mmCIF file with all atom_site columns, C-alpha atoms in Angstrom:
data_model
loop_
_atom_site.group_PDB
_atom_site.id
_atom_site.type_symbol
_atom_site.label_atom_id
_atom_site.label_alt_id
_atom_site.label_comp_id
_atom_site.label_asym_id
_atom_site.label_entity_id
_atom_site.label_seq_id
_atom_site.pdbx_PDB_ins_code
_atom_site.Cartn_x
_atom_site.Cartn_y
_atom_site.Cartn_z
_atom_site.occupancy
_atom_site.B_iso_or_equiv
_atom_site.pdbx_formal_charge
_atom_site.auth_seq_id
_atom_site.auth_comp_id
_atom_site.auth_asym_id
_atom_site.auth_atom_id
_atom_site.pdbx_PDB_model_num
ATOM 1   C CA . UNK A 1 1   ? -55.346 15.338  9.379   1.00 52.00 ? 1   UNK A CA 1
ATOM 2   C CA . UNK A 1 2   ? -57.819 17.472  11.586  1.00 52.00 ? 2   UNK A CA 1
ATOM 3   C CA . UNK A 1 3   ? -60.331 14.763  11.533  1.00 55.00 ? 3   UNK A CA 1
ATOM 4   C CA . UNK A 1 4   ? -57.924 11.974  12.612  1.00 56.00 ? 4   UNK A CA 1
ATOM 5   C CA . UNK A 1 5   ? -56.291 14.073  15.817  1.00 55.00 ? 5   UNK A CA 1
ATOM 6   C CA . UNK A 1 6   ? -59.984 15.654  16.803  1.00 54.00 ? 6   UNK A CA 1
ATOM 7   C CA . UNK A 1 7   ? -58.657 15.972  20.370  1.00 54.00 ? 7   UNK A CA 1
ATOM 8   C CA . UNK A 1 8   ? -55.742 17.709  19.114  1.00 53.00 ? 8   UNK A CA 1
ATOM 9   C CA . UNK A 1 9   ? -57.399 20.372  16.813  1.00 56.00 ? 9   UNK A CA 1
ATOM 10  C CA . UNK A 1 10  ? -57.233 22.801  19.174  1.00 56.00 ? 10  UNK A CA 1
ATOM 11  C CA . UNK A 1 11  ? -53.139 24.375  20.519  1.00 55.00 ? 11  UNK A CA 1
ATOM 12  C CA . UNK A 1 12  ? -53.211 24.441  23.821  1.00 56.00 ? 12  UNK A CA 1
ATOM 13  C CA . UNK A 1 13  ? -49.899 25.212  25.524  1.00 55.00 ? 13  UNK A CA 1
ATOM 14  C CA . UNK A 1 14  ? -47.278 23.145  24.415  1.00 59.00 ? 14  UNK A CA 1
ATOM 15  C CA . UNK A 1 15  ? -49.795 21.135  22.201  1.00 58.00 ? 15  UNK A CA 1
ATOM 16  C CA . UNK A 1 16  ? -48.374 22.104  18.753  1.00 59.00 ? 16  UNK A CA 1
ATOM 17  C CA . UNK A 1 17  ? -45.140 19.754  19.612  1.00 58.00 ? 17  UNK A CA 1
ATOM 18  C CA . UNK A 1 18  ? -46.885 16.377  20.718  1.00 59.00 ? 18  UNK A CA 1
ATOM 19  C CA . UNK A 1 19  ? -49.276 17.598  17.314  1.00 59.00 ? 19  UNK A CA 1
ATOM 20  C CA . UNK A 1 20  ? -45.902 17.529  15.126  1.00 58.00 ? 20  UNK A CA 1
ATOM 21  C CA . UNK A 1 21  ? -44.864 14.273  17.236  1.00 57.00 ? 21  UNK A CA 1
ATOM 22  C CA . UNK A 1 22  ? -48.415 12.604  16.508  1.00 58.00 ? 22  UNK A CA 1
ATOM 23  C CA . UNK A 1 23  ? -47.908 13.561  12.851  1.00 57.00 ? 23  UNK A CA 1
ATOM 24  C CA . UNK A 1 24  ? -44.494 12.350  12.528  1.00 58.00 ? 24  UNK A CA 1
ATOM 25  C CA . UNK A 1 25  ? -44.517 8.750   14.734  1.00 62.00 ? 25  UNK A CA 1
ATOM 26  C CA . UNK A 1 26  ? -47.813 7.748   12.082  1.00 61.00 ? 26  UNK A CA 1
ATOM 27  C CA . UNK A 1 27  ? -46.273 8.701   8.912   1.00 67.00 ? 27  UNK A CA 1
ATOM 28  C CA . UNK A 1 28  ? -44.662 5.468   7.377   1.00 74.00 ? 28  UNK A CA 1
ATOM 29  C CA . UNK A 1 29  ? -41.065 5.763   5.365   1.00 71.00 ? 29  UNK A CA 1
ATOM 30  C CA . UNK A 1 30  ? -41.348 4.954   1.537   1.00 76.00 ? 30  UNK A CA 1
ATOM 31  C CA . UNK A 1 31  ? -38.666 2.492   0.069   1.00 80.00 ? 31  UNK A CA 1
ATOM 32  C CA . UNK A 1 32  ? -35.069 3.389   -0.404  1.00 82.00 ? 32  UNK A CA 1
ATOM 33  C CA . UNK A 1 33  ? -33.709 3.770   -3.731  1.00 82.00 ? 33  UNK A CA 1
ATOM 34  C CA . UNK A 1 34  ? -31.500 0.978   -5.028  1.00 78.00 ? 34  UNK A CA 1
ATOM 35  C CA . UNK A 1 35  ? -27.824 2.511   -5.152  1.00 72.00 ? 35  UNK A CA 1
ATOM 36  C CA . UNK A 1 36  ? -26.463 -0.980  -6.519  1.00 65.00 ? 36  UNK A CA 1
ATOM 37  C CA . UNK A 1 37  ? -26.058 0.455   -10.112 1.00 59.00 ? 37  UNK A CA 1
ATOM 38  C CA . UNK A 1 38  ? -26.271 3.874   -12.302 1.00 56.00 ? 38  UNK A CA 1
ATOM 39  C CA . UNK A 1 39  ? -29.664 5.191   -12.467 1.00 52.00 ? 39  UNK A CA 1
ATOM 40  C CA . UNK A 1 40  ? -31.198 7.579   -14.635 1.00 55.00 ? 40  UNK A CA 1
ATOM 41  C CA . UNK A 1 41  ? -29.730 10.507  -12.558 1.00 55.00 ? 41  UNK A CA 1
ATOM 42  C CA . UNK A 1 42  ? -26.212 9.536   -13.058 1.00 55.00 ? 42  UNK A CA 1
ATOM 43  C CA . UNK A 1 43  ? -25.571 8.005   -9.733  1.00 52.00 ? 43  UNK A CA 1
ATOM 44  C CA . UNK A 1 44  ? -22.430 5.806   -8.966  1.00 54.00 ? 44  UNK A CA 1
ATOM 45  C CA . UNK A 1 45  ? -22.253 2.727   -8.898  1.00 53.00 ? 45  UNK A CA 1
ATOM 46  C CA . UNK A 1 46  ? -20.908 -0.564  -10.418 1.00 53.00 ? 46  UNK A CA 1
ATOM 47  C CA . UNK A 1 47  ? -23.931 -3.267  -11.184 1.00 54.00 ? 47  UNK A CA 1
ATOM 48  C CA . UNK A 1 48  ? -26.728 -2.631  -13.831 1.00 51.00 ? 48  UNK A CA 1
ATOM 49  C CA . UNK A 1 49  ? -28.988 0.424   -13.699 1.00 51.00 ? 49  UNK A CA 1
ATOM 50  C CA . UNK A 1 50  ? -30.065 1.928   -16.859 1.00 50.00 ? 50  UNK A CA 1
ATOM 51  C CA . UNK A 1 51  ? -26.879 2.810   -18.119 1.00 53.00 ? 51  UNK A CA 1
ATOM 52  C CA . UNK A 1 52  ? -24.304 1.110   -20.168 1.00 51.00 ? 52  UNK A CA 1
ATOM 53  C CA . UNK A 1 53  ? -25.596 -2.307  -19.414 1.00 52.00 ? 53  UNK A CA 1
ATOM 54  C CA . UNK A 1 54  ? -27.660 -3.962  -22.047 1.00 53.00 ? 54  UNK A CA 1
ATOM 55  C CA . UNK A 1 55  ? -31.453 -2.901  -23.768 1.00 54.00 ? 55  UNK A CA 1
ATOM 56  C CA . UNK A 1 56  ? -34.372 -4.765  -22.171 1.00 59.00 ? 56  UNK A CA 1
ATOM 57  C CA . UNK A 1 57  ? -34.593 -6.487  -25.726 1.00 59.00 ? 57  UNK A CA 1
ATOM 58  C CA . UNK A 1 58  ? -31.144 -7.673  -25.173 1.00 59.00 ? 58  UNK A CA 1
ATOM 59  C CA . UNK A 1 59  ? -28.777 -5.709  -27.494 1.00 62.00 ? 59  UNK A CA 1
ATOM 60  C CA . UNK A 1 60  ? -25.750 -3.906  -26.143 1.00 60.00 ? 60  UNK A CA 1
ATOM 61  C CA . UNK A 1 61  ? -26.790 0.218   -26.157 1.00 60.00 ? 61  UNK A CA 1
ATOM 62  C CA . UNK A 1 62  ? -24.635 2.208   -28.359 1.00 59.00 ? 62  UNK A CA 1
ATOM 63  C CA . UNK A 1 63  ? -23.434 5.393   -27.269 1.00 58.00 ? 63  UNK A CA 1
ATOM 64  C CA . UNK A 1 64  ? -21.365 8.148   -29.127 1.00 56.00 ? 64  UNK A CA 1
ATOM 65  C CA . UNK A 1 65  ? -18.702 8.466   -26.316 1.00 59.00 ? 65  UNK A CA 1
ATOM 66  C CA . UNK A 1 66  ? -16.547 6.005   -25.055 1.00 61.00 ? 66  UNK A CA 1
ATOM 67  C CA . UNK A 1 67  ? -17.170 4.376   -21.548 1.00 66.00 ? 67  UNK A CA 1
ATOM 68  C CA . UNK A 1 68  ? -14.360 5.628   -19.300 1.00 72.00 ? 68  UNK A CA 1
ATOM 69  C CA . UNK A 1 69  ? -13.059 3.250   -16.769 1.00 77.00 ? 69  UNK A CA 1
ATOM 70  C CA . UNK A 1 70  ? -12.812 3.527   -13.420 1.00 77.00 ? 70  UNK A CA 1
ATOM 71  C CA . UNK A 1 71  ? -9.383  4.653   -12.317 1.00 78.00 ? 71  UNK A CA 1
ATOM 72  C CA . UNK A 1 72  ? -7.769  1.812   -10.144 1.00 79.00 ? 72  UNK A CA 1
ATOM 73  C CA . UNK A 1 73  ? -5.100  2.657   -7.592  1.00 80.00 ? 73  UNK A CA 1
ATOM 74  C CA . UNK A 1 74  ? -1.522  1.268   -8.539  1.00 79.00 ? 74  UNK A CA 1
ATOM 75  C CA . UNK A 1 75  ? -0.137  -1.084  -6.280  1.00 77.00 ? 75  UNK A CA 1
ATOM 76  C CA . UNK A 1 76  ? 3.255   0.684   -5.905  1.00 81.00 ? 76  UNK A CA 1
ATOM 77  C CA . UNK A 1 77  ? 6.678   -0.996  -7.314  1.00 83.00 ? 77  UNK A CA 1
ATOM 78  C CA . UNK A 1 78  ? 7.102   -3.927  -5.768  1.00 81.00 ? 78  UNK A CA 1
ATOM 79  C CA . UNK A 1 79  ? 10.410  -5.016  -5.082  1.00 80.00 ? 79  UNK A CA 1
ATOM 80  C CA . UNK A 1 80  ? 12.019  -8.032  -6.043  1.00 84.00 ? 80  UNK A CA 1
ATOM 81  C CA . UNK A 1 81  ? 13.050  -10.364 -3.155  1.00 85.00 ? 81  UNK A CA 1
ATOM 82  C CA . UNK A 1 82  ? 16.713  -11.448 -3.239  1.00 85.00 ? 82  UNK A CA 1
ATOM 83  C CA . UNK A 1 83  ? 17.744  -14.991 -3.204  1.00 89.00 ? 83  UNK A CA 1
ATOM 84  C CA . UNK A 1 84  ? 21.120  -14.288 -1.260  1.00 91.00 ? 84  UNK A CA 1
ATOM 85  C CA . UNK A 1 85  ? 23.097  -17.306 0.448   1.00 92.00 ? 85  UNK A CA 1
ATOM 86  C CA . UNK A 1 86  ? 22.987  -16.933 3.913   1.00 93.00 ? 86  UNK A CA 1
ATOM 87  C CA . UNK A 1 87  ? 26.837  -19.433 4.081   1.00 93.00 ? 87  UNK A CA 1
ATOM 88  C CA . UNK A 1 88  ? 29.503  -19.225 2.378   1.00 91.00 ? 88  UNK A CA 1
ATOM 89  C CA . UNK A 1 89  ? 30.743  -22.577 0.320   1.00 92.00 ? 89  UNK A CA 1
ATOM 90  C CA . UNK A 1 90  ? 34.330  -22.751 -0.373  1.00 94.00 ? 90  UNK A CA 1
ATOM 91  C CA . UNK A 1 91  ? 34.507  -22.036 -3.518  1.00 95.00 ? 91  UNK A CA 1
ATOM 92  C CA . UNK A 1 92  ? 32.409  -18.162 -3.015  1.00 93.00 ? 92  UNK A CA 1
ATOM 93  C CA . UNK A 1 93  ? 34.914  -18.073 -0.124  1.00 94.00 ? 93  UNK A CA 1
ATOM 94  C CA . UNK A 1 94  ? 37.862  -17.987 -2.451  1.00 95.00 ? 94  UNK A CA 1
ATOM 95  C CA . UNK A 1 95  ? 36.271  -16.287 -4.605  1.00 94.00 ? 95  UNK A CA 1
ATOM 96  C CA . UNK A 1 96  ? 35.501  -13.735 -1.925  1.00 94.00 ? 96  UNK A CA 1
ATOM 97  C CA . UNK A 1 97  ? 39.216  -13.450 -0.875  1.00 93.00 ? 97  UNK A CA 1
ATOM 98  C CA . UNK A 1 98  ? 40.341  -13.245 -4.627  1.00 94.00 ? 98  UNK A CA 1
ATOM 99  C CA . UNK A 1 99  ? 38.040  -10.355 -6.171  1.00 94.00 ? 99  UNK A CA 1
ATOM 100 C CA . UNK A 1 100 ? 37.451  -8.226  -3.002  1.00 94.00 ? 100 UNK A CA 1
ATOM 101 C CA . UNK A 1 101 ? 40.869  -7.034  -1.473  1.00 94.00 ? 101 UNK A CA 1
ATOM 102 C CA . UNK A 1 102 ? 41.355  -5.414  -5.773  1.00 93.00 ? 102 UNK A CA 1
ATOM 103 C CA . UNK A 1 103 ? 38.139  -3.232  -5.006  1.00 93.00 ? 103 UNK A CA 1
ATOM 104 C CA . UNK A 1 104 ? 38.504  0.278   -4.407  1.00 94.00 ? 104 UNK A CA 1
ATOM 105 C CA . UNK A 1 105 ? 35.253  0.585   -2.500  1.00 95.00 ? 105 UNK A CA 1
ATOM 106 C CA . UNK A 1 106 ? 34.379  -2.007  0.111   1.00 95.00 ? 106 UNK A CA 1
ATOM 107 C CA . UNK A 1 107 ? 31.240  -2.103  2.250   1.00 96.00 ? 107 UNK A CA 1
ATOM 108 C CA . UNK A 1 108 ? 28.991  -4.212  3.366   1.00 95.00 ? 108 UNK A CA 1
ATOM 109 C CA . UNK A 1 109 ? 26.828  -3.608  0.879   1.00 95.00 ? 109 UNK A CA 1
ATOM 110 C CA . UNK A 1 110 ? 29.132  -4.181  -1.965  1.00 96.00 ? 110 UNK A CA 1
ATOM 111 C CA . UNK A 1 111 ? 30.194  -7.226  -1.161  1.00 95.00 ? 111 UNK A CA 1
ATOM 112 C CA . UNK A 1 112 ? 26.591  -8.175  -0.355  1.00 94.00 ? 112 UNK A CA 1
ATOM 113 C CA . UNK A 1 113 ? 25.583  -7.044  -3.908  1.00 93.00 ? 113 UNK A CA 1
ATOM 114 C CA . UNK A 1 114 ? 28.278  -8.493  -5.881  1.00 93.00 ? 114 UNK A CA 1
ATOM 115 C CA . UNK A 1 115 ? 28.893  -11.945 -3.813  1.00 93.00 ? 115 UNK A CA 1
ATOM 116 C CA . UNK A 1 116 ? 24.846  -12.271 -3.583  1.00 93.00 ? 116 UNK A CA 1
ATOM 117 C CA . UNK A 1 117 ? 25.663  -13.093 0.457   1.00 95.00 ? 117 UNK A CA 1
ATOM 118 C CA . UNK A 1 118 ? 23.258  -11.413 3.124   1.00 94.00 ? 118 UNK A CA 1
ATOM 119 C CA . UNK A 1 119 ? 24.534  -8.811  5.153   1.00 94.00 ? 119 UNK A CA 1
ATOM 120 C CA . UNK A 1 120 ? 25.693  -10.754 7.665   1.00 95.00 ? 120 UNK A CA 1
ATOM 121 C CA . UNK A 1 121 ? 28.186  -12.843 5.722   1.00 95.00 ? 121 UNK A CA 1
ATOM 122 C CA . UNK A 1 122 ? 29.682  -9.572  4.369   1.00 95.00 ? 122 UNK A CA 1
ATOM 123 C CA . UNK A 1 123 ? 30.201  -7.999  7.785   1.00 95.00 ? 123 UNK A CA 1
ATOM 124 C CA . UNK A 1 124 ? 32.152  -11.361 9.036   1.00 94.00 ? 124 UNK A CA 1
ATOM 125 C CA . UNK A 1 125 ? 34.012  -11.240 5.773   1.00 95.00 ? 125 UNK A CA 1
ATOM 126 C CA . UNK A 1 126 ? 35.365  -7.790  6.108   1.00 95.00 ? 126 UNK A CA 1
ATOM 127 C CA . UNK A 1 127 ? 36.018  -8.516  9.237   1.00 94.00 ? 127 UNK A CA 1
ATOM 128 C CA . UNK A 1 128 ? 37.725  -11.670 8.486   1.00 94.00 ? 128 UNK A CA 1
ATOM 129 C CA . UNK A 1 129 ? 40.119  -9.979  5.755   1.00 95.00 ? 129 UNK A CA 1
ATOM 130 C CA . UNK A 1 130 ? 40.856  -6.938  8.015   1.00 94.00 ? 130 UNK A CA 1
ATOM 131 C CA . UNK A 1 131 ? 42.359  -9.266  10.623  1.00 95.00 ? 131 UNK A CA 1
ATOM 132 C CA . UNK A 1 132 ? 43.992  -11.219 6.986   1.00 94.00 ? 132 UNK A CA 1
ATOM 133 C CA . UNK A 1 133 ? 45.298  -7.168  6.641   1.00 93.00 ? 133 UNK A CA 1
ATOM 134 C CA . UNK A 1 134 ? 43.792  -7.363  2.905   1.00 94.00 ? 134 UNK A CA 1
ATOM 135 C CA . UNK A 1 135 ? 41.786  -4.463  3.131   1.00 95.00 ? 135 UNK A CA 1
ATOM 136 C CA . UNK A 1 136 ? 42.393  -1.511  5.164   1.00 94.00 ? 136 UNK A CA 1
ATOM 137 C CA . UNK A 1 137 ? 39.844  0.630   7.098   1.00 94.00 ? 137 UNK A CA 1
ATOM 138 C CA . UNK A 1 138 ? 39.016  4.019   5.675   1.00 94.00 ? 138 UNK A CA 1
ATOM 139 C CA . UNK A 1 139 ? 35.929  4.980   8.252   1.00 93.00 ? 139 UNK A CA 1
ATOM 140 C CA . UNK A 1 140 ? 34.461  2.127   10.840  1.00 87.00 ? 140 UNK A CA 1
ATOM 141 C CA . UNK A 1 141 ? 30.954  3.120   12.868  1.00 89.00 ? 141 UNK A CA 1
ATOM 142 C CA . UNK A 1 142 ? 28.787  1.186   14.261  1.00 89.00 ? 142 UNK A CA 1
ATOM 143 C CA . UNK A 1 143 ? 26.377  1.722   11.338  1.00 89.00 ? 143 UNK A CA 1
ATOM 144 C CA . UNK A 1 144 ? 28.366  2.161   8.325   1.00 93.00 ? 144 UNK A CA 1
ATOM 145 C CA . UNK A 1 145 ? 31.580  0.341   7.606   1.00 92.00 ? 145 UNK A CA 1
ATOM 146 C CA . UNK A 1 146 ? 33.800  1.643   4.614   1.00 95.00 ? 146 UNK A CA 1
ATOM 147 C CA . UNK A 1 147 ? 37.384  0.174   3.498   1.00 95.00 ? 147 UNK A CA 1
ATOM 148 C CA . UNK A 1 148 ? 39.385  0.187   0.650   1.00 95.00 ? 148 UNK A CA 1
ATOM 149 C CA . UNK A 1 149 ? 42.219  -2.057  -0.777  1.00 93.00 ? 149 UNK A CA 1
ATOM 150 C CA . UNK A 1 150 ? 45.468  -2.683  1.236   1.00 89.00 ? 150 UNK A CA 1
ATOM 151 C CA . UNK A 1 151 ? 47.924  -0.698  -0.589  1.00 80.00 ? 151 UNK A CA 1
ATOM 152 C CA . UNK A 1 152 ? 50.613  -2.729  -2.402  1.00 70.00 ? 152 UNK A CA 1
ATOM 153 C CA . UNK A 1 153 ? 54.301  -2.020  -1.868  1.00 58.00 ? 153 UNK A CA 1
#
């Protein structure tokens, strides 16, 4: 090194850091390391490398343990999309008024489960037999409508 910086062999005042400069801006980087697979070391990764892929002859490599897999994320319960008619036919209308004034428990989402209607429909239904006075109101708020059967005399 002394013989390729002669001028700088000797520290002057603030020499040593354009020295370690000089010495640093000439040096050239080596290669980087392949990361695509495992290597000897045990790195991570998913593609070849030198273990548990195949023998240069081309037989599998045998090891005592068993390879564990990879843990994969679950992709959470999906849940199934309802097919529910958005218009009520005639006949589900009679229906409607035939099987839901005899329930003890009537909400919109009742009559939405067991009529497979949306939400809509069921709203304008209850609202339809209320006026009919087949069901009677036990609680009515803007977010939560509850009746029950009209009593019978």
């Amino acid at each position: 090194i002394n013989a390729e910086y002669g001028a700088l062999n000797q520290p002057k005042k603030n020499q040593n850091s354009i020295r370690i400069a000089f010495f640093f801006i000439n040096q050239t980087m080596p290669p980087k390391k392949d990361k695509g697979g495992k290597d000897a070391k045990g790195g991570k990764g998913g593609k070849g490398g030198a273990k548990g892929g195949a023998k240069p002859g081309g037989e599998p490599k045998k090891s005592g343990k068993a390879k564990k897999n990879k843990k994969k994320w679950s992709k959470g319960k999906v849940k199934e999309k309802l097919d529910n008619k958005v218009i009520l036919d005639p006949a589900s209308y009679t229906k409607l008024l035939k099987e839901v004034p005899t329930m003890k428990l009537i909400t919109v989402a009742t009559i939405s489960e067991r009529m497979k209607v949306n939400g809509s429909v069921a709203r304008k239904a209850i609202k339809d037999m209320s006026d009919k006075n087949l069901i009677k109101p036990v609680s009515t708020s803007h977010a939560q409508l509850i009746y029950t059967r009209a009593a019978t005399k």
